[in-house]
Amino acid sequence: MDSAARAAELRSTLEQANYRYYVLDAPDMSDSEYDRLFRELVDIETANPELRTPDSPTQRVGTLPVTGFTPHRHLVPMLSLDNAFGEDEVRQFDDRVRRYLGTEGPIEYFAELKFDGASMSLTYEDGLLTIAATRGDGTTGENVLPNAKTIRGIPLRLRETLLGRIEVRGEVVMLKSVFDELNAEKSERGEQVFANPRNAAAGGLRQLDSRQTSERKLNFFAYGVGAVELGLPPNELVELQSAALKYLQELGFAIRSEYKVSKGIDGIIEFIQWVGSARPSLPFGIDGVVIKVNSKDLQEQLGNTARGPRWAIAYKFPAEQAFTKLNRIFVQVGRTGNVTPVADLEPVYVGGVTVSRATLHNFDDVERKDVREGDTVIVQRAGDVIPEVVGPVLEKRSPDAVRAMPPTVCPACETPLVRLEGLVFLKCPNSKGCPAQLSSAFKHFVGRKMMDIEGLGEKQIDRFLDLGYLTDLASIYRLKERREDLVGLDRMGESSVENVLSAIEESKTRPLPRLLFALGIPDVGERSAQDLARAFGNLERIRKLTRDDLVLVDGIGDKTARGIEQWLEDEDNQKLLNDLLEAGVAPVEAEAPISDIFEGKTFVFTGKLEKFTREDAEASVMKMGGKAAGSVSAKTHYVVAGPGAGSKLAKAEQLGVAILNEDEFLAMLPEGTL
Ligand code: IVH
């Protein structure tokens, strides 16, 4: 046999082995046999470079690093999906579909896993993989072909030669086992570990050196097609979602067997429940179930909104739980003096991140749940919420597990703790002298949504407090007088000192609402800070306000007004304001509107906004003379809903408030406002 024929034979044998391993999950070749044949092919190709083909398995090991990726415009946009939280919202989706189609009878749905990875669009031309693009903004992504080729579940050539072009869509994921293995190696080498498998997968796709991608051992699961530009598209691809998926498997893609076709939504609800219970034992992370109308014809009739397809929805699981060991319970003192028990945990991957601390809320809760040090506990993390300990696993309790007693004095300043009537929190009453409260106040002040002082991290704050460099909030702005001392501290080179000091300088001109939020005035959060700034315009006015002025502000209730008044009456706080102003803090005052087109109109933004940020949208509403609010009421004029909008959208529908999508909102603004 000549080299060309042998190379062709080896290519096909190796790809067949690959297919059995990655797609059929039924390997029939040992790793050592695979390696032996692989090396033989490499040798032939090295001796005869002209025999190397773009679909050769040898192309999977990665190529020389590239300097960047070229943008790729998807033939059919990669839409995102609306979310449904809970059974009710899934049923509402079914209602909407039937209403839209004008059908009483049950719709046939196709439901499958929602893989938690990075989406990918693969273009095959005459059967050969030619482009592998990331999602990007949905219209244009980046072509990361050399990286995608290293993913063994992505066929380099389709198993049936389809003449023309086709986009195959799916998700690149990292298996949990690979994630754990790679992280164990990383931590052994003292390197930063991956935060979660999704980041590891998405980051892997964007490596400039595809050998690095190869090391991440990524997988790919197909879930659909984009453009189908084939002379005679096979029926399977154009009739049913379920048939298209099976056909993709025949073409060489791995698809998961966990899916369900059901006439009517009830069967889909059952499937969701089943997936919920199977989730922990799946080899990869999922964050929900995607429900699609099975008929492609009906999909077409339903079409898309600006947010996504009307024919599909993503059911999102409410929370994720995991087991881990609770090592210790310690207490944390917040900036208002609230004492919270916190669990120190063996790090565990839950809800998309690795968690090593979780809140236990308060000591009543610890007692009620009977959580002890040394217990195996259930940790829960829902969405972006702070992780919490749900409770102990009693069957696994060791005889050494010990109860943690509520402290009687503050761990930071030893002041006896108090418990206010009717409240569950223990509180350190030493609001002026407690170092823990002070430290929390600083951490709040520098936060991203407050003064946003990057580089002044938690560790530095505590260090500077210890050294007496920081005393009250205004002392942040005097740190520059200690430049020499700071440079002398270990880990604080000259350039990082410069960075911190310039970040501090920059923060002097943050918008007024941010300063108000940063100050830690009782009950003044992001929104009420905005309300105050809007109503009174500048700090000079605000610092002289009384309760009577405050209650007139829309959005400020009696309790908040009282809290603000008390805070303003305190001489130390007035001195703090003086010191801040003296140090050069000059908050940018609320901008005067430049137009009155939204005068008297209140907007509420909800859901995941994809075309602009909530902050920018609210700022432009104000610029146009309108108001932005946080909750929907009879006084709301417009609700602008992005994907995943939930209860606020429902309330708006109920109250008959006008609902806009992001594009419709943009269309109301003068060109270039946002
Ligand atoms: S279908 C037009 N199916 O979820 C329909 N998407 O918000 C497009 N995803 O980034 C998507 N698993 O990459 C679909 N089984 C699945 C999926 C899935 C994960 C991702 C997708 C996209 C996001 C949609």
XYZ file of C-alpha atoms and ligand atoms in Angstrom:
698
model
C 0.000 0.000 0.000
C 1.403 3.411 -0.862
C 1.717 6.192 1.673
C -1.259 8.130 0.346
C -3.576 5.145 0.675
C -2.224 4.261 4.120
C -2.643 7.867 5.306
C -6.245 7.893 4.106
C -6.904 4.594 5.837
C -5.373 5.802 9.096
C -7.381 9.031 8.978
C -10.597 7.164 8.596
C -9.760 4.554 11.254
C -8.768 7.250 13.750
C -11.821 9.425 13.080
C -14.047 6.374 13.395
C -12.458 5.648 16.786
C -13.017 9.252 17.737
C -16.658 9.059 16.683
C -17.237 5.915 18.704
C -15.596 7.493 21.723
C -17.066 11.014 21.659
C -20.364 10.616 19.858
C -21.543 7.080 20.466
C -19.901 6.823 23.874
C -18.933 3.261 22.875
C -15.154 3.148 22.389
C -13.771 0.139 20.568
C -10.086 1.036 20.485
C -7.644 1.245 23.360
C -5.809 4.497 24.021
C -2.462 2.870 23.268
C -3.689 1.524 19.925
C -5.044 4.979 19.070
C -1.713 6.567 19.964
C 0.212 4.016 17.889
C -1.889 4.632 14.748
C -1.814 8.370 15.389
C 1.997 8.376 15.489
C 2.146 6.370 12.285
C -0.009 9.012 10.578
C 2.116 11.837 11.953
C 5.217 10.128 10.567
C 3.729 9.684 7.087
C 2.573 13.318 7.032
C 5.935 14.602 8.202
C 7.705 12.674 5.448
C 5.059 13.665 2.870
C 3.640 17.066 3.853
C 1.523 17.111 0.699
C -0.542 14.280 2.184
C -1.594 16.381 5.168
C -5.296 17.278 4.846
C -7.239 19.874 6.850
C -9.477 17.129 8.253
C -6.646 14.891 9.384
C -6.842 13.924 13.086
C -3.269 15.182 13.391
C -4.674 18.682 12.947
C -6.292 18.382 16.356
C -3.131 18.785 18.412
C -2.988 22.512 17.841
C -0.990 24.766 15.598
C 1.448 27.604 16.085
C 0.117 30.540 18.053
C -1.864 33.156 16.144
C -1.811 36.886 16.854
C -5.550 37.309 16.957
C -8.870 36.113 15.590
C -10.818 37.460 12.668
C -14.406 38.540 13.130
C -16.986 36.275 11.576
C -20.512 37.345 10.741
C -22.965 34.518 11.371
C -25.146 33.703 8.376
C -28.074 33.404 10.768
C -27.763 35.390 14.025
C -27.178 33.465 17.257
C -30.130 34.558 19.334
C -30.363 34.333 23.065
C -33.314 32.876 24.905
C -35.904 34.277 27.233
C -35.809 32.712 30.684
C -38.597 31.055 32.627
C -38.241 30.650 36.376
C -40.594 28.079 37.775
C -43.386 25.957 36.405
C -45.809 28.867 36.112
C -43.610 30.731 33.703
C -43.177 27.601 31.585
C -46.960 27.304 31.399
C -47.200 30.970 30.467
C -44.783 30.299 27.615
C -47.047 27.499 26.386
C -50.051 29.836 26.620
C -48.230 32.513 24.634
C -47.254 30.025 21.921
C -50.806 28.748 21.556
C -52.319 32.209 21.645
C -49.906 33.379 18.973
C -50.668 30.413 16.749
C -54.362 30.583 17.529
C -54.454 26.901 18.535
C -56.435 25.364 21.365
C -54.877 21.926 21.160
C -51.556 20.803 22.591
C -48.306 21.823 20.916
C -45.524 19.301 20.430
C -42.431 20.412 22.320
C -38.856 19.279 22.302
C -36.935 19.828 25.528
C -33.255 19.265 26.172
C -30.479 20.221 28.564
C -29.255 23.777 28.678
C -25.508 23.264 28.633
C -23.508 25.674 30.734
C -20.585 26.467 28.467
C -19.739 28.681 25.532
C -21.806 28.685 22.367
C -20.207 27.916 19.062
C -21.266 28.021 15.430
C -19.488 25.603 13.069
C -19.618 26.204 9.337
C -19.172 23.211 7.036
C -18.640 23.767 3.341
C -19.096 20.699 1.179
C -18.726 18.676 4.358
C -15.467 20.232 5.542
C -15.192 22.320 8.712
C -14.082 25.765 7.544
C -15.151 28.192 10.266
C -15.689 27.847 13.989
C -17.081 31.027 15.461
C -17.864 32.158 18.986
C -21.221 33.787 19.615
C -19.823 37.305 20.042
C -22.686 39.776 20.088
C -24.968 37.303 18.354
C -24.409 38.843 14.932
C -20.639 38.695 14.721
C -18.296 36.415 16.614
C -14.664 35.443 16.248
C -13.331 32.651 14.103
C -11.387 30.373 16.440
C -11.004 27.472 14.006
C -7.567 26.203 15.142
C -8.883 26.006 18.693
C -12.122 24.289 17.735
C -10.187 21.668 15.792
C -8.587 20.486 19.025
C -12.029 19.560 20.376
C -12.378 15.898 19.629
C -16.179 15.958 19.595
C -16.171 18.416 16.681
C -15.994 16.538 13.384
C -13.439 18.016 11.004
C -15.447 16.483 8.164
C -19.092 15.467 8.224
C -19.790 11.761 7.935
C -22.025 12.477 4.976
C -20.815 14.875 2.342
C -23.406 17.614 2.224
C -22.863 19.881 -0.749
C -23.281 23.521 0.133
C -23.017 25.287 3.466
C -24.445 24.529 6.856
C -23.999 26.130 10.284
C -24.118 23.681 13.165
C -24.776 25.243 16.560
C -23.879 23.883 19.936
C -22.126 24.399 23.208
C -18.491 23.867 24.145
C -18.259 22.547 27.699
C -15.649 21.289 30.094
C -16.555 18.106 31.950
C -16.687 18.386 35.739
C -14.048 15.650 36.035
C -11.662 17.513 33.711
C -12.303 20.741 35.602
C -11.451 19.108 38.920
C -8.366 17.415 37.498
C -7.010 20.573 35.835
C -7.671 22.652 38.938
C -5.929 20.121 41.154
C -2.873 20.324 38.877
C -3.036 24.097 38.816
C -3.191 24.441 42.560
C -0.304 22.010 42.914
C 1.741 24.287 40.685
C 0.586 27.278 42.714
C -1.326 28.746 39.755
C -4.642 30.546 39.805
C -7.423 27.958 39.440
C -10.360 28.217 37.021
C -13.407 29.775 38.649
C -15.834 27.388 36.959
C -16.055 25.025 33.976
C -17.881 27.615 31.875
C -15.072 30.156 32.169
C -12.513 27.449 31.553
C -14.324 26.459 28.337
C -14.928 30.002 27.092
C -11.374 31.018 27.950
C -10.069 27.890 26.230
C -11.718 28.909 22.983
C -9.973 32.246 23.028
C -6.418 30.991 23.495
C -4.038 32.344 20.876
C -2.044 29.133 21.170
C -4.304 26.241 20.224
C -2.059 23.779 22.066
C -3.322 25.437 25.224
C -6.898 24.872 24.085
C -6.056 21.252 23.443
C -4.899 20.866 27.048
C -8.326 21.883 28.295
C -9.846 18.715 26.794
C -13.075 20.443 25.858
C -16.247 18.748 24.634
C -18.902 19.890 22.225
C -22.615 19.101 22.194
C -24.702 20.093 19.194
C -28.193 21.525 19.779
C -29.292 22.883 16.434
C -28.556 24.420 13.081
C -28.210 27.984 11.880
C -28.110 28.590 8.157
C -28.850 25.603 5.939
C -27.706 26.406 2.432
C -27.737 22.971 0.894
C -28.944 22.257 -2.623
C -31.476 19.779 -1.351
C -31.685 19.979 2.420
C -32.482 16.608 3.980
C -36.011 16.469 5.366
C -34.675 15.686 8.805
C -33.139 19.129 9.012
C -36.212 21.071 8.036
C -39.129 19.260 9.623
C -38.620 18.628 13.312
C -36.134 19.807 15.910
C -35.921 16.262 17.261
C -35.183 14.791 13.817
C -32.578 17.468 13.121
C -30.754 16.491 16.264
C -30.708 12.801 15.410
C -29.467 13.700 11.958
C -26.676 15.798 13.477
C -25.625 12.713 15.355
C -25.418 10.799 12.088
C -23.267 13.576 10.704
C -20.798 12.984 13.512
C -21.840 15.276 16.362
C -22.249 14.309 19.961
C -25.759 14.963 21.138
C -27.093 14.126 24.568
C -29.688 11.471 25.049
C -31.382 13.439 27.823
C -34.189 15.023 25.834
C -37.900 14.638 25.523
C -40.540 15.129 22.874
C -43.975 15.726 24.348
C -47.372 16.747 23.081
C -48.473 19.409 25.531
C -46.517 21.158 28.245
C -47.250 18.689 31.076
C -44.763 16.130 29.797
C -42.143 18.860 29.581
C -42.751 19.874 33.199
C -42.190 16.249 34.200
C -38.976 16.206 32.175
C -37.780 19.373 33.939
C -38.351 17.692 37.290
C -36.469 14.647 36.160
C -33.530 16.740 34.907
C -33.472 18.516 38.266
C -32.902 15.239 40.032
C -30.418 13.927 37.455
C -28.445 17.154 37.414
C -25.865 16.389 40.117
C -24.898 13.143 38.414
C -24.456 14.634 34.934
C -20.802 14.752 33.882
C -21.029 18.461 32.955
C -22.768 21.557 34.244
C -26.186 22.625 33.034
C -28.156 25.665 34.100
C -31.555 24.682 32.904
C -33.672 23.064 30.245
C -34.328 24.556 26.816
C -37.863 24.058 25.548
C -38.456 24.387 21.816
C -41.510 24.040 19.624
C -40.681 20.834 17.761
C -42.106 21.685 14.349
C -39.761 23.854 12.286
C -42.766 25.077 10.359
C -44.413 26.365 13.537
C -41.070 27.803 14.634
C -41.063 29.819 11.475
C -44.626 31.008 12.007
C -43.794 32.100 15.530
C -40.647 33.947 14.458
C -38.539 36.115 16.736
C -38.886 39.191 18.875
C -35.949 41.518 19.423
C -35.208 39.467 22.522
C -35.147 36.029 21.033
C -37.237 33.359 19.392
C -40.921 33.132 20.321
C -40.675 29.375 19.821
C -38.177 28.607 22.560
C -37.540 29.376 26.200
C -34.882 28.513 28.747
C -36.173 27.116 32.014
C -33.625 28.064 34.688
C -33.113 26.057 37.827
C -33.785 28.072 40.939
C -30.702 27.180 42.882
C -27.885 24.767 42.986
C -26.876 22.829 46.016
C -23.785 20.888 46.933
C -22.427 18.993 49.923
C -19.288 20.011 51.724
C -17.672 20.056 55.128
C -18.194 22.995 57.446
C -14.884 23.553 59.189
C -15.708 26.406 61.478
C -18.305 29.021 62.257
C -16.970 32.511 62.754
C -18.720 35.823 63.072
C -18.553 38.872 60.879
C -19.485 42.386 61.915
C -21.055 44.438 59.149
C -20.825 48.167 58.666
C -24.015 48.770 60.606
C -22.880 46.541 63.454
C -24.966 43.490 62.551
C -23.252 40.321 63.669
C -23.559 37.467 61.181
C -22.384 33.897 61.653
C -20.413 32.756 58.615
C -19.455 29.199 57.702
C -15.880 28.487 56.725
C -16.211 25.615 54.239
C -14.078 23.125 52.396
C -14.136 24.772 48.945
C -16.925 23.366 46.804
C -18.171 24.101 43.313
C -21.796 25.184 43.470
C -24.096 27.271 41.306
C -21.289 28.133 38.926
C -18.558 29.213 41.350
C -16.245 27.776 43.952
C -17.475 28.669 47.396
C -15.465 28.581 50.612
C -17.669 30.773 52.780
C -21.408 30.870 53.179
C -23.708 32.881 55.351
C -25.626 31.318 58.212
C -27.799 34.463 58.452
C -28.115 34.698 62.251
C -27.707 32.614 65.362
C -31.404 31.832 65.633
C -31.061 30.159 62.279
C -27.945 28.234 63.319
C -29.840 26.946 66.320
C -33.008 26.127 64.404
C -31.163 24.257 61.666
C -28.830 22.688 64.223
C -25.720 23.336 62.150
C -22.496 22.353 63.934
C -18.801 22.780 63.308
C -17.495 19.647 61.612
C -20.840 18.835 59.971
C -21.311 17.900 56.358
C -23.683 20.593 55.142
C -25.755 21.473 52.097
C -24.608 24.719 50.530
C -26.841 26.595 48.164
C -26.167 29.357 45.729
C -29.027 30.743 43.664
C -28.220 33.163 40.877
C -25.990 35.914 42.153
C -27.193 35.627 45.707
C -24.696 35.150 48.544
C -24.122 31.423 49.151
C -25.905 30.027 52.185
C -25.838 26.941 54.349
C -29.170 25.168 53.996
C -28.610 22.688 56.791
C -26.586 19.745 58.058
C -26.678 16.212 56.654
C -27.513 14.483 59.909
C -26.654 10.958 58.739
C -23.098 12.131 58.228
C -22.691 13.894 61.556
C -19.546 12.887 63.351
C -19.521 12.608 67.147
C -16.917 15.395 67.157
C -19.252 17.961 65.633
C -19.637 20.870 68.035
C -22.245 23.558 68.523
C -21.175 27.127 67.957
C -22.447 29.455 70.653
C -23.566 32.982 69.837
C -20.951 35.465 70.991
C -21.830 37.768 73.860
C -19.266 40.408 72.993
C -18.131 41.843 69.686
C -15.176 39.830 68.361
C -13.536 43.017 67.156
C -14.012 45.482 70.020
C -15.315 43.334 72.879
C -18.309 45.583 73.411
C -21.229 43.536 74.792
C -23.603 42.751 71.938
C -27.221 43.814 72.013
C -30.296 42.383 70.443
C -32.942 44.855 69.423
C -36.531 44.092 70.224
C -38.137 42.011 67.514
C -34.971 41.625 65.455
C -33.005 38.449 64.906
C -29.640 40.149 64.612
C -27.146 40.605 67.337
C -25.626 44.002 67.049
C -22.418 45.646 68.154
C -23.583 49.008 69.512
C -20.127 50.567 69.305
C -20.902 52.208 65.977
C -18.134 54.766 66.269
C -15.269 52.815 67.754
C -15.631 49.249 66.487
C -12.768 48.424 64.118
C -14.802 45.758 62.327
C -17.595 48.209 61.545
C -15.069 50.748 60.417
C -13.371 48.237 58.157
C -16.728 47.243 56.626
C -17.597 50.903 56.116
C -14.384 51.418 54.149
C -14.992 48.304 52.051
C -18.453 49.604 51.230
C -17.167 53.091 50.416
C -14.657 51.859 47.811
C -17.116 49.389 46.207
C -17.781 49.262 42.501
C -21.193 50.875 42.713
C -20.009 53.456 45.235
C -16.751 55.401 44.882
C -15.248 52.613 42.791
C -11.675 52.864 44.027
C -9.922 50.011 42.315
C -6.776 48.742 43.966
C -7.828 49.646 47.460
C -8.816 46.100 48.292
C -9.997 44.479 51.512
C -6.508 43.445 52.578
C -5.047 46.894 52.033
C -7.885 48.527 53.921
C -7.326 46.307 56.935
C -3.599 46.834 56.757
C -3.903 50.623 56.555
C -6.394 50.607 59.415
C -3.970 48.604 61.531
C -1.168 50.995 60.741
C -3.380 53.977 61.525
C -3.082 55.316 57.972
C -6.838 55.153 57.676
C -9.025 56.540 60.430
C -12.280 57.918 59.076
C -13.579 57.782 55.493
C -12.060 61.155 54.635
C -8.630 59.828 55.539
C -8.647 57.894 52.247
C -8.057 61.222 50.540
C -5.107 61.980 52.822
C -3.297 58.721 51.974
C -1.293 60.567 49.336
C 0.533 62.413 52.115
C 1.948 59.031 53.096
C 3.220 58.011 49.695
C 6.692 57.214 51.124
C 5.317 54.996 53.893
C 3.109 53.142 51.440
C 5.918 52.414 49.008
C 7.859 50.884 51.876
C 5.196 48.280 52.605
C 5.804 44.822 51.222
C 3.772 43.914 48.138
C 3.161 47.606 47.491
C 5.662 48.557 44.813
C 5.922 52.114 43.608
C 3.646 51.536 40.653
C 0.870 49.906 42.634
C 0.985 52.789 45.122
C 0.674 55.209 42.199
C -2.258 53.217 40.846
C -4.097 53.256 44.149
C -3.465 56.953 44.695
C -4.619 57.888 41.237
C -7.742 55.737 41.613
C -8.432 57.647 44.832
C -7.986 60.987 43.080
C -10.270 59.904 40.267
C -12.998 58.964 42.695
C -13.325 62.547 43.882
C -15.633 63.397 41.027
C -18.016 60.461 41.119
C -21.658 61.393 40.598
C -23.447 62.607 43.715
C -25.732 59.544 44.088
C -22.687 57.306 44.357
C -21.183 59.409 47.112
C -24.489 59.372 48.982
C -24.663 55.601 48.664
C -20.998 55.233 49.678
C -21.414 57.192 52.907
C -23.374 54.396 54.515
C -26.310 56.530 55.619
C -28.890 54.166 57.168
C -31.306 52.797 54.550
C -29.820 54.860 51.748
C -29.198 52.355 48.985
C -28.401 52.842 45.352
C -31.910 53.843 44.422
C -32.747 56.169 47.307
C -29.383 57.868 46.798
C -30.504 58.622 43.257
C -33.865 59.859 44.468
C -32.160 62.203 46.930
C -29.701 63.514 44.371
C -32.456 64.116 41.874
C -34.676 65.899 44.363
C -32.067 68.163 45.927
C -29.288 68.423 43.361
C -26.256 69.076 45.558
C -24.566 68.041 48.767
C -24.845 71.483 50.344
C -28.628 71.246 50.259
C -28.758 67.623 51.199
C -26.690 68.039 54.351
C -29.198 70.510 55.789
C -32.336 68.477 55.159
C -34.827 67.549 57.817
C -37.326 64.766 57.968
C -40.072 67.053 56.680
C -38.172 67.819 53.494
C -37.220 64.200 53.050
C -40.644 62.607 53.247
C -41.739 64.715 50.283
C -39.329 62.844 48.032
C -40.872 60.158 45.898
C -39.364 56.868 46.945
C -38.258 57.930 50.457
C -40.445 56.564 53.210
C -40.880 57.737 56.767
C -38.393 55.295 58.261
C -35.656 56.160 55.787
C -36.327 59.880 56.313
C -35.886 59.447 60.056
C -32.656 57.511 59.585
C -31.224 60.139 57.247
C -32.190 62.948 59.595
C -30.495 61.240 62.513
C -27.386 60.633 60.476
C -27.261 64.282 59.400
C -27.779 65.501 62.951
C -24.671 63.691 64.105
C -21.780 66.142 64.378
C -19.207 63.552 63.400
C -21.008 62.952 60.150
C -21.174 66.667 59.391
C -17.462 66.837 60.126
C -16.902 63.900 57.759
C -18.737 65.794 55.016
C -16.618 68.891 55.709
C -13.434 66.846 55.598
C -14.425 65.159 52.358
C -15.197 68.484 50.716
C -12.016 69.984 52.069
C -10.010 67.064 50.715
C -11.335 67.966 47.290
C -14.207 65.518 46.918
C -16.470 67.272 44.459
C -19.274 64.964 43.403
C -20.682 65.612 39.992
C -24.121 66.938 40.655
C -27.142 65.444 39.030
C -27.193 66.659 35.476
C -30.000 68.970 34.453
C -32.262 67.423 31.831
C -31.459 68.455 28.271
C -34.918 67.729 26.966
C -38.438 67.324 28.304
C -39.675 64.552 26.035
C -40.063 62.193 28.995
C -41.324 64.796 31.450
C -43.700 63.260 33.945
C -42.969 59.758 32.663
C -41.634 56.975 34.853
C -39.670 54.045 33.409
C -38.766 50.731 34.967
C -36.023 48.584 33.435
C -36.130 44.865 34.075
C -34.619 41.620 32.848
C -31.205 41.148 31.414
C -30.537 44.151 29.222
C -28.366 43.314 26.251
C -28.225 46.495 24.228
C -27.300 48.927 26.983
C -26.678 48.926 30.713
C -29.397 49.765 33.182
C -27.326 52.683 34.483
C -26.928 54.230 31.039
C -30.578 53.729 30.178
C -31.714 55.330 33.431
C -29.323 58.215 32.928
C -30.756 58.872 29.477
C -34.313 58.763 30.808
C -33.325 61.443 33.306
C -31.549 63.451 30.643
C -34.834 63.504 28.769
C -36.643 64.811 31.843
C -38.126 61.475 32.936
C -37.791 59.326 36.026
C -36.463 55.822 36.528
C -37.939 53.675 39.270
C -37.085 50.320 40.745
C -40.518 48.809 41.003
C -43.639 48.694 38.912
C -46.754 50.421 40.220
C -49.820 52.166 38.876
C -47.598 55.248 38.519
C -45.267 53.498 36.061
C -45.661 54.579 32.442
C -43.277 52.218 30.692
C -41.579 48.947 31.521
C -38.568 48.158 29.354
C -38.032 44.415 29.517
C -34.950 42.496 28.460
C -34.605 38.711 28.310
C -35.456 36.904 31.488
C -37.780 39.585 32.821
C -39.957 37.997 35.478
C -42.203 39.390 38.163
C -41.919 43.052 37.162
C -42.963 42.197 33.642
C -45.866 40.151 34.972
C -46.947 43.032 37.197
C -46.764 45.437 34.255
C -48.949 43.115 32.205
C -51.402 42.868 35.057
C -51.580 46.655 35.491
C -51.731 47.267 31.768
C -48.506 49.304 31.763
C -46.921 49.769 28.331
C -44.176 47.206 27.777
C -41.259 47.931 25.485
C -38.383 45.833 24.325
C -34.912 47.344 24.185
C -35.177 48.367 20.529
C -38.527 50.045 21.065
C -37.063 52.032 23.932
C -34.060 53.060 21.840
C -36.421 54.209 19.125
C -38.052 56.674 21.567
C -34.759 58.434 22.209
C -33.232 61.039 19.955
C -30.481 59.474 17.873
C -27.192 59.117 19.704
C -28.568 59.615 23.223
C -27.638 56.123 24.340
S -31.000 26.886 21.546
C -32.608 30.301 19.029
N -30.328 24.874 23.074
O -28.051 29.099 25.797
C -32.244 29.227 19.992
N -29.242 26.932 23.418
O -29.719 31.884 25.717
C -30.854 29.327 20.403
N -27.554 26.892 25.191
O -25.861 31.056 24.427
C -30.356 28.501 21.455
N -27.784 24.788 25.728
O -25.450 28.689 23.573
C -30.132 26.158 22.789
N -29.816 23.008 24.326
C -29.609 24.280 24.036
C -28.652 25.061 24.731
C -28.508 26.390 24.390
C -27.138 25.907 25.981
C -27.055 28.283 25.244
C -26.769 28.897 23.922
C -27.026 30.369 24.119
C -27.906 30.405 25.305
C -29.285 30.902 24.892
